[in-house]
């Protein structure tokens, strides 16, 4: 990587695994769970967060020396809210059905703790380029979990991926369904998202013992 | 009667944590001890009870399509609803700051127990979510909006109290090392959420229960339908 020094590249790769915002830092859980019943919604949500966090981190980083620390939370909220309004309007214009599915969760990107968390922890103390990389990295780590959860829930719950019937047709009994396979409708219910994330955490921490918590 | 129904609906059926997953971050981060969980839960009830009615007024008289008609006929076509995110979050952030100042001045003892949680609350999705759901469910009157705010706050309080109590006890059980802490909390919350789904039939009388169930299975089968909003649409 010619463009990125080793330290900068670490900003992007760290949040993807060992410092993942969802499974390690416990940030941004709410939206991760509520919208992952299908893969498409997960992908759109990840892209929205990528945009908001990438741009937001740069804006906050540029303003970091002129924001009085007492009112910084309100300033940060206004910056995020403005960016989220852009995302929301774009979604409503080009993907109306999807924006109905995501319902209030687009708006809730504003209070997604991942965004405020990265502003506070990184953008307020670092330059714009590094903040941008940090934002992209963390949003990608968030997106990765969303997409994994969305993938399993849609595949096991409705037997489709992005709406394509990859396992055959449940009504005409083709593909896997011809040998008696049934969809697990339970996966579509929201509590299963929690359990899937719990299992991802379990797998990740079994592979990397350093991440194991005490009680 | 309407109030009682909405009150119990927002506590149990539409429980903030278990049905819509709002306020998860602070729910997971601050639930290690029962005493801190009670403090944060009380602060959430308090702030929701204030901000939901306030945002209801904003929505009715400023943001909704046609809401500006009280200014005169020429303003009747304005639709400012795209501004609702920024208005709601600004209201919440200023209210939280205001509440913090007032509490600090008049009741230092309450400030000591609630104070540290108040800044956390400005970015708690349960608070903004309360206002956004109030808007999308089209709650009709100011009184109902207040009931909804208090009810959802109590629902959140119950959830964090329950998980904090479980986490205090689970320290004595032998959980697989990789699941300790966060992992097992996720799975317990999932099981509790499944438990809370059984409240779903509570407010429907015996007659429409069959119809509702049918609707639910149809929705599960129909893969093209928006299953994501499942828990929301079933309840409505």
Coordinates of C-alpha atoms in Angstrom, one line a residue:
Chain A
X1 CA 0.0 0.0 0.0
X2 CA 1.8 3.1 -1.3
X3 CA -0.7 5.6 -0.1
X4 CA -1.0 4.3 3.5
X5 CA 1.8 4.1 6.0
X6 CA 1.7 1.0 8.3
X7 CA 0.2 3.0 11.1
X8 CA -2.6 4.3 8.9
X9 CA -3.4 0.9 7.5
X10 CA -3.8 -0.3 11.1
X11 CA -6.5 2.2 11.6
X12 CA -8.6 0.5 9.0
X13 CA -7.7 -3.1 9.7
X14 CA -8.0 -3.1 13.5
X15 CA -11.7 -2.4 13.8
X16 CA -12.4 -5.2 11.3
X17 CA -11.4 -7.8 13.8
X18 CA -9.6 -7.4 17.1
X19 CA -11.2 -4.0 17.9
X20 CA -14.5 -4.5 16.3
X21 CA -17.0 -1.8 17.3
X22 CA -19.8 -4.2 17.8
X23 CA -18.3 -7.3 19.4
X24 CA -15.5 -5.6 21.3
X25 CA -16.2 -1.9 21.9
X26 CA -20.0 -2.6 22.3
X27 CA -21.0 0.4 20.2
X28 CA -23.8 0.7 17.8
X29 CA -25.8 -2.4 18.8
X30 CA -29.3 -1.0 18.5
X31 CA -29.5 -0.6 14.8
X32 CA -27.3 -3.7 14.2
X33 CA -30.0 -5.9 15.7
X34 CA -33.2 -4.4 14.5
X35 CA -32.6 -4.3 10.7
X36 CA -30.7 -7.5 10.0
X37 CA -33.5 -9.8 9.0
X38 CA -32.5 -9.4 5.4
X39 CA -29.2 -8.9 3.7
X40 CA -30.2 -6.0 1.6
X41 CA -31.3 -3.8 4.6
X42 CA -28.0 -4.7 6.3
X43 CA -25.9 -3.6 3.3
X44 CA -27.8 -0.3 2.9
X45 CA -27.5 0.4 6.6
X46 CA -23.7 -0.3 6.5
X47 CA -23.3 2.0 3.5
X48 CA -25.3 4.8 5.3
X49 CA -23.2 4.5 8.4
X50 CA -20.0 4.4 6.3
X51 CA -20.9 7.7 4.7
X52 CA -22.0 9.4 8.0
X53 CA -19.0 8.2 10.0
X54 CA -16.4 8.9 7.3
X55 CA -17.7 12.4 6.5
X56 CA -18.6 13.2 10.1
X57 CA -15.2 12.3 11.4
X58 CA -13.5 14.6 8.9
X59 CA -15.9 17.5 9.8
X60 CA -15.4 17.1 13.5
X61 CA -11.7 16.7 13.1
X62 CA -11.5 19.9 11.1
X63 CA -13.5 21.8 13.8
X64 CA -11.7 20.2 16.7
X65 CA -9.8 23.3 17.7
X66 CA -12.7 25.7 17.6
X67 CA -15.4 23.7 19.4
X68 CA -15.7 24.7 23.1
X69 CA -15.6 21.5 25.0
X70 CA -18.7 22.3 27.1
X71 CA -21.1 22.3 24.1
X72 CA -19.3 19.7 22.0
X73 CA -22.0 17.1 22.3
X74 CA -24.6 19.4 20.9
X75 CA -22.2 20.4 18.0
X76 CA -21.5 16.8 17.3
X77 CA -25.2 15.9 17.3
X78 CA -26.0 18.7 14.9
X79 CA -23.3 17.6 12.5
X80 CA -24.5 14.0 12.5
X81 CA -28.1 15.0 12.3
X82 CA -27.4 17.1 9.1
X83 CA -25.6 14.1 7.5
X84 CA -28.3 11.7 8.5
X85 CA -31.0 13.9 6.9
X86 CA -29.0 13.8 3.7
X87 CA -28.9 9.9 3.8
X88 CA -32.6 9.8 4.7
X89 CA -33.7 12.1 1.9
X90 CA -31.5 10.1 -0.6
X91 CA -33.0 6.8 0.5
X92 CA -36.5 8.2 0.3
X93 CA -35.9 9.4 -3.2
X94 CA -34.1 6.4 -4.7
X95 CA -35.2 3.4 -2.6
X96 CA -38.5 4.3 -1.0
X97 CA -39.5 0.7 -0.2
X98 CA -36.3 0.1 1.6
X99 CA -36.5 3.3 3.6
X100 CA -39.9 2.2 4.8
X101 CA -38.4 -1.1 5.9
X102 CA -35.6 0.7 7.8
X103 CA -38.3 3.0 9.3
X104 CA -37.0 5.0 12.2
X105 CA -33.6 3.2 12.2
X106 CA -32.1 5.6 9.6
X107 CA -32.9 8.4 12.0
X108 CA -31.4 6.5 14.8
X109 CA -28.0 6.6 13.1
X110 CA -27.8 10.0 14.9
X111 CA -27.7 8.4 18.3
X112 CA -25.8 5.4 17.1
X113 CA -23.2 5.3 19.8
X114 CA -20.5 4.2 17.3
X115 CA -20.6 7.7 15.7
X116 CA -20.4 9.7 18.9
X117 CA -18.0 7.2 20.3
X118 CA -15.5 7.6 17.4
X119 CA -16.0 11.4 17.5
X120 CA -15.1 11.5 21.1
X121 CA -12.4 8.9 21.1
X122 CA -10.6 9.8 17.8
X123 CA -11.7 12.7 15.7
X124 CA -11.4 15.3 18.6
X125 CA -7.7 14.4 18.9
X126 CA -6.5 13.6 15.4
X127 CA -6.1 15.2 12.0
X128 CA -8.7 14.9 9.2
X129 CA -6.9 12.2 7.1
X130 CA -6.4 9.8 10.0
X131 CA -9.9 10.5 11.3
X132 CA -11.3 9.7 7.9
X133 CA -9.4 6.3 7.9
X134 CA -10.6 5.6 11.4
X135 CA -14.2 6.4 10.4
X136 CA -14.1 4.2 7.4
X137 CA -12.4 1.4 9.3
X138 CA -14.9 1.4 12.2
X139 CA -17.9 1.7 9.9
X140 CA -16.5 -1.3 7.9
X141 CA -16.1 -3.3 11.0
X142 CA -19.7 -2.5 12.0
X143 CA -20.9 -3.3 8.4
X144 CA -19.0 -6.6 8.5
X145 CA -21.0 -7.8 11.5
X146 CA -24.2 -6.5 10.1
X147 CA -23.7 -8.3 6.8
X148 CA -22.7 -11.6 8.6
X149 CA -25.8 -11.5 10.7
X150 CA -28.0 -10.5 7.8
X151 CA -26.6 -13.3 5.7
X152 CA -27.4 -16.0 8.2
X153 CA -30.7 -14.7 9.2
X154 CA -31.9 -14.3 5.6
X155 CA -30.5 -17.6 4.4
X156 CA -31.8 -19.7 7.3
X157 CA -35.0 -17.7 7.9
X158 CA -36.4 -17.3 4.4
X159 CA -34.0 -19.4 2.2
X160 CA -33.1 -16.4 0.1
X161 CA -30.1 -14.1 -0.4
X162 CA -30.9 -10.5 -1.5
X163 CA -34.3 -11.9 -2.5
X164 CA -32.9 -14.6 -4.8
X165 CA -34.2 -18.1 -3.9
X166 CA -30.8 -19.8 -3.5
X167 CA -32.1 -22.9 -1.7
X168 CA -34.9 -23.6 -4.2
X169 CA -38.6 -22.8 -4.1
X170 CA -40.4 -23.7 -0.8
X171 CA -43.8 -23.8 -2.5
X172 CA -42.9 -25.8 -5.6
X173 CA -40.6 -28.0 -3.6
X174 CA -37.5 -27.6 -5.7
X175 CA -33.8 -27.7 -4.6
X176 CA -33.2 -28.4 -1.0
X177 CA -36.9 -28.3 -0.2
X178 CA -37.5 -31.4 -2.3
X179 CA -35.7 -33.5 0.3
X180 CA -37.8 -32.1 3.2
X181 CA -35.8 -29.0 4.2
X182 CA -37.9 -26.3 5.9
X183 CA -37.2 -22.6 6.5
X184 CA -36.6 -21.7 10.1
X185 CA -39.1 -18.8 10.5
X186 CA -37.7 -18.2 14.0
X187 CA -34.6 -16.6 12.5
X188 CA -36.7 -13.8 11.2
X189 CA -37.9 -12.8 14.6
X190 CA -35.8 -10.0 16.2
X191 CA -34.6 -11.9 19.3
X192 CA -32.6 -14.2 17.1
X193 CA -30.4 -11.3 16.0
X194 CA -29.1 -11.1 19.6
X195 CA -28.4 -14.8 19.7
X196 CA -26.6 -14.7 16.4
X197 CA -24.4 -11.8 17.5
X198 CA -23.8 -13.7 20.8
X199 CA -22.5 -16.7 18.8
X200 CA -20.3 -14.5 16.6
X201 CA -18.7 -13.1 19.8
X202 CA -18.3 -16.6 21.1
X203 CA -16.5 -17.8 17.9
X204 CA -14.3 -14.7 17.8
X205 CA -13.2 -15.0 21.4
X206 CA -12.5 -18.6 21.1
X207 CA -10.2 -17.9 18.3
X208 CA -8.5 -15.0 20.1
X209 CA -8.1 -15.8 23.8
X210 CA -6.7 -12.3 24.5
X211 CA -10.2 -10.9 24.1
X212 CA -11.8 -13.0 26.8
X213 CA -13.3 -11.0 29.7
X214 CA -13.3 -11.8 33.3
X215 CA -16.7 -12.0 34.9
Chain B
X1 CA -59.0 3.3 29.1
X2 CA -57.0 4.4 26.1
X3 CA -54.3 5.6 28.4
X4 CA -54.1 2.4 30.4
X5 CA -54.0 0.4 27.1
X6 CA -51.2 2.5 25.7
X7 CA -49.3 2.5 29.0
X8 CA -49.2 -1.3 29.3
X9 CA -48.6 -1.7 25.5
X10 CA -45.5 0.5 25.7
X11 CA -44.2 -1.3 28.8
X12 CA -44.6 -4.9 27.7
X13 CA -45.5 -5.4 24.1
X14 CA -43.5 -2.6 22.5
X15 CA -40.8 -2.8 25.2
X16 CA -38.0 -0.5 24.1
X17 CA -35.2 -3.0 24.7
X18 CA -36.8 -6.3 23.8
X19 CA -39.1 -5.4 20.9
X20 CA -37.3 -2.6 19.2
X21 CA -33.7 -2.9 20.5
X22 CA -33.4 0.7 21.5
X23 CA -30.9 1.9 24.0
X24 CA -28.9 -1.3 23.7
X25 CA -25.5 0.4 24.1
X26 CA -26.1 1.8 27.5
X27 CA -28.2 -1.2 28.4
X28 CA -25.2 -3.4 27.9
X29 CA -22.6 -1.0 29.2
X30 CA -24.2 0.1 32.5
X31 CA -25.9 -3.2 33.6
X32 CA -23.0 -4.7 35.6
X33 CA -24.5 -3.6 38.9
X34 CA -28.1 -3.2 40.0
X35 CA -27.6 0.1 41.8
X36 CA -26.1 1.9 38.7
X37 CA -28.8 0.3 36.5
X38 CA -31.5 1.8 38.7
X39 CA -30.0 5.2 38.5
X40 CA -29.8 5.2 34.7
X41 CA -33.2 3.6 34.4
X42 CA -34.8 6.4 36.5
X43 CA -33.0 9.0 34.4
X44 CA -34.4 7.5 31.2
X45 CA -38.0 7.5 32.6
X46 CA -37.5 11.1 33.6
X47 CA -36.1 12.4 30.3
X48 CA -38.6 10.4 28.1
X49 CA -41.5 11.7 30.1
X50 CA -40.3 15.3 29.3
X51 CA -39.1 15.0 25.8
X52 CA -41.8 12.9 24.1
X53 CA -44.6 15.4 24.9
X54 CA -42.4 18.3 24.0
X55 CA -41.5 16.7 20.6
X56 CA -45.1 15.9 20.1
X57 CA -45.9 19.6 20.3
X58 CA -43.1 20.4 17.9
X59 CA -44.3 17.7 15.5
X60 CA -47.9 18.9 15.6
X61 CA -47.4 22.7 15.4
X62 CA -44.2 22.9 13.3
X63 CA -43.1 19.9 11.4
X64 CA -46.0 17.9 10.1
X65 CA -47.4 18.6 6.6
X66 CA -49.9 21.4 7.2
X67 CA -48.8 22.0 10.7
X68 CA -47.9 25.6 10.1
X69 CA -51.5 26.5 9.2
X70 CA -51.9 28.4 12.5
X71 CA -49.6 31.0 11.0
X72 CA -52.0 31.7 8.2
X73 CA -53.5 30.1 5.2
X74 CA -50.4 30.7 3.0
X75 CA -48.3 28.5 5.3
X76 CA -50.7 25.6 5.1
X77 CA -48.8 23.7 2.4
X78 CA -45.4 23.7 4.1
X79 CA -44.0 20.3 5.0
X80 CA -41.0 20.5 7.3
X81 CA -41.0 16.9 8.4
X82 CA -37.6 16.3 6.9
X83 CA -36.3 18.6 9.7
X84 CA -37.7 16.3 12.4
X85 CA -34.4 14.5 13.2
X86 CA -32.5 17.7 13.8
X87 CA -35.3 19.3 15.8
X88 CA -35.9 16.3 17.9
X89 CA -32.2 15.8 18.8
X90 CA -31.7 19.5 19.5
X91 CA -34.7 19.4 21.9
X92 CA -33.4 16.3 23.6
X93 CA -29.9 17.6 23.9
X94 CA -31.0 21.0 25.3
X95 CA -33.6 19.4 27.6
X96 CA -31.0 17.0 29.0
X97 CA -28.6 19.9 29.6
X98 CA -31.4 22.0 31.2
X99 CA -32.5 19.1 33.5
X100 CA -29.0 18.6 34.6
X101 CA -28.6 22.3 35.6
X102 CA -31.9 22.4 37.4
X103 CA -31.4 19.2 39.2
X104 CA -27.9 20.2 40.3
X105 CA -29.2 23.5 41.6
X106 CA -32.2 22.2 43.5
X107 CA -31.4 18.7 44.6
X108 CA -27.8 17.9 45.0
X109 CA -28.5 14.5 46.4
X110 CA -30.6 13.5 43.3
X111 CA -27.8 15.1 41.1
X112 CA -25.2 12.9 42.8
X113 CA -27.2 9.7 41.9
X114 CA -28.6 10.7 38.5
X115 CA -26.1 13.4 37.4
X116 CA -23.4 11.3 35.9
X117 CA -26.0 9.5 33.7
X118 CA -27.6 12.5 32.2
X119 CA -24.9 13.3 29.5
X120 CA -25.1 9.6 28.6
X121 CA -28.7 9.9 27.9
X122 CA -28.5 12.6 25.3
X123 CA -27.0 9.9 23.0
X124 CA -29.2 7.1 24.2
X125 CA -31.2 5.8 21.2
X126 CA -34.1 5.0 23.4
X127 CA -34.8 8.7 23.9
X128 CA -34.7 9.7 20.2
X129 CA -36.4 6.4 19.4
X130 CA -39.3 7.3 21.7
X131 CA -39.8 10.5 19.9
X132 CA -39.5 9.0 16.4
X133 CA -41.9 6.1 17.2
X134 CA -44.3 8.7 18.7
X135 CA -44.2 10.4 15.3
X136 CA -44.4 7.3 13.1
X137 CA -47.2 5.8 15.2
X138 CA -49.2 9.0 15.0
X139 CA -50.1 9.3 18.6
X140 CA -53.2 11.5 18.8
X141 CA -53.1 13.7 21.8
X142 CA -50.6 15.4 24.2
X143 CA -51.9 13.3 27.1
X144 CA -51.3 10.1 25.2
X145 CA -47.8 11.2 24.2
X146 CA -47.0 11.7 27.8
X147 CA -48.4 8.3 28.7
X148 CA -46.4 6.8 25.9
X149 CA -43.2 8.5 27.1
X150 CA -43.6 7.4 30.7
X151 CA -44.6 3.8 29.7
X152 CA -41.7 3.3 27.4
X153 CA -39.4 4.7 30.1
X154 CA -40.7 2.2 32.6
X155 CA -40.3 -0.6 30.1
X156 CA -36.6 0.3 29.6
X157 CA -36.2 0.6 33.4
X158 CA -37.6 -2.9 33.9
X159 CA -35.4 -4.4 31.2
X160 CA -32.1 -2.9 32.5
X161 CA -33.1 -3.8 36.1
X162 CA -33.7 -7.4 35.1
X163 CA -30.5 -7.9 33.1
X164 CA -28.4 -6.2 35.9
X165 CA -29.9 -8.6 38.4
X166 CA -29.1 -11.6 36.2
X167 CA -25.6 -10.4 35.5
X168 CA -24.9 -10.0 39.2
X169 CA -26.0 -13.6 39.8
X170 CA -24.3 -15.1 36.7
X171 CA -20.9 -14.3 38.1
X172 CA -21.2 -17.4 40.2
X173 CA -22.0 -19.8 37.3
X174 CA -19.4 -21.4 35.1
X175 CA -19.9 -19.8 31.7
X176 CA -17.5 -20.9 28.9
X177 CA -14.6 -18.5 29.0
X178 CA -15.2 -17.1 25.5
X179 CA -18.8 -16.3 26.3
X180 CA -18.2 -14.5 29.5
X181 CA -19.3 -10.9 29.8
X182 CA -20.7 -9.6 26.6
X183 CA -21.5 -12.9 24.8
X184 CA -23.6 -14.4 27.5
X185 CA -25.4 -11.1 28.0
X186 CA -26.4 -11.0 24.4
X187 CA -27.8 -14.5 24.5
X188 CA -29.7 -13.9 27.8
X189 CA -31.2 -10.7 26.3
X190 CA -32.2 -12.8 23.3
X191 CA -34.0 -15.3 25.5
X192 CA -35.6 -12.6 27.5
X193 CA -36.8 -11.0 24.2
X194 CA -38.4 -14.3 23.2
X195 CA -40.1 -14.3 26.5
X196 CA -41.4 -10.8 26.1
X197 CA -42.9 -11.8 22.7
X198 CA -45.5 -13.8 24.6
X199 CA -47.0 -10.5 25.8
X200 CA -47.9 -9.9 22.2
X201 CA -51.4 -11.4 22.5
X202 CA -52.1 -9.7 25.8
X203 CA -54.2 -6.7 24.7
X204 CA -56.1 -8.3 21.9
X205 CA -59.4 -9.9 22.9
X206 CA -60.2 -13.6 22.2
X207 CA -61.9 -12.7 19.0
X208 CA -59.2 -11.0 16.9
X209 CA -56.5 -13.2 18.3
X210 CA -57.0 -15.9 15.6
X211 CA -57.0 -13.2 12.9
X212 CA -53.8 -11.7 14.3
X213 CA -52.0 -15.1 14.4
X214 CA -52.9 -15.8 10.8
X215 CA -51.5 -12.4 9.8
X216 CA -48.3 -13.2 11.6
X217 CA -47.8 -16.6 9.9
X218 CA -48.6 -15.1 6.5
X219 CA -46.0 -12.4 7.1
X220 CA -43.4 -14.9 8.1
X221 CA -44.0 -17.0 5.0
X222 CA -44.1 -14.2 2.6
X223 CA -40.4 -13.5 1.9
X224 CA -41.1 -10.4 -0.2
X225 CA -42.9 -8.7 2.7
X226 CA -40.8 -6.4 4.9
X227 CA -40.1 -8.8 7.7
X228 CA -37.8 -6.4 9.4
X229 CA -40.7 -4.3 10.6
X230 CA -42.3 -7.5 11.8
X231 CA -42.4 -6.7 15.5
X232 CA -43.7 -3.2 14.7
X233 CA -46.4 -4.1 12.3
X234 CA -47.8 -7.0 14.3
X235 CA -48.4 -4.8 17.2
X236 CA -50.1 -2.1 15.3

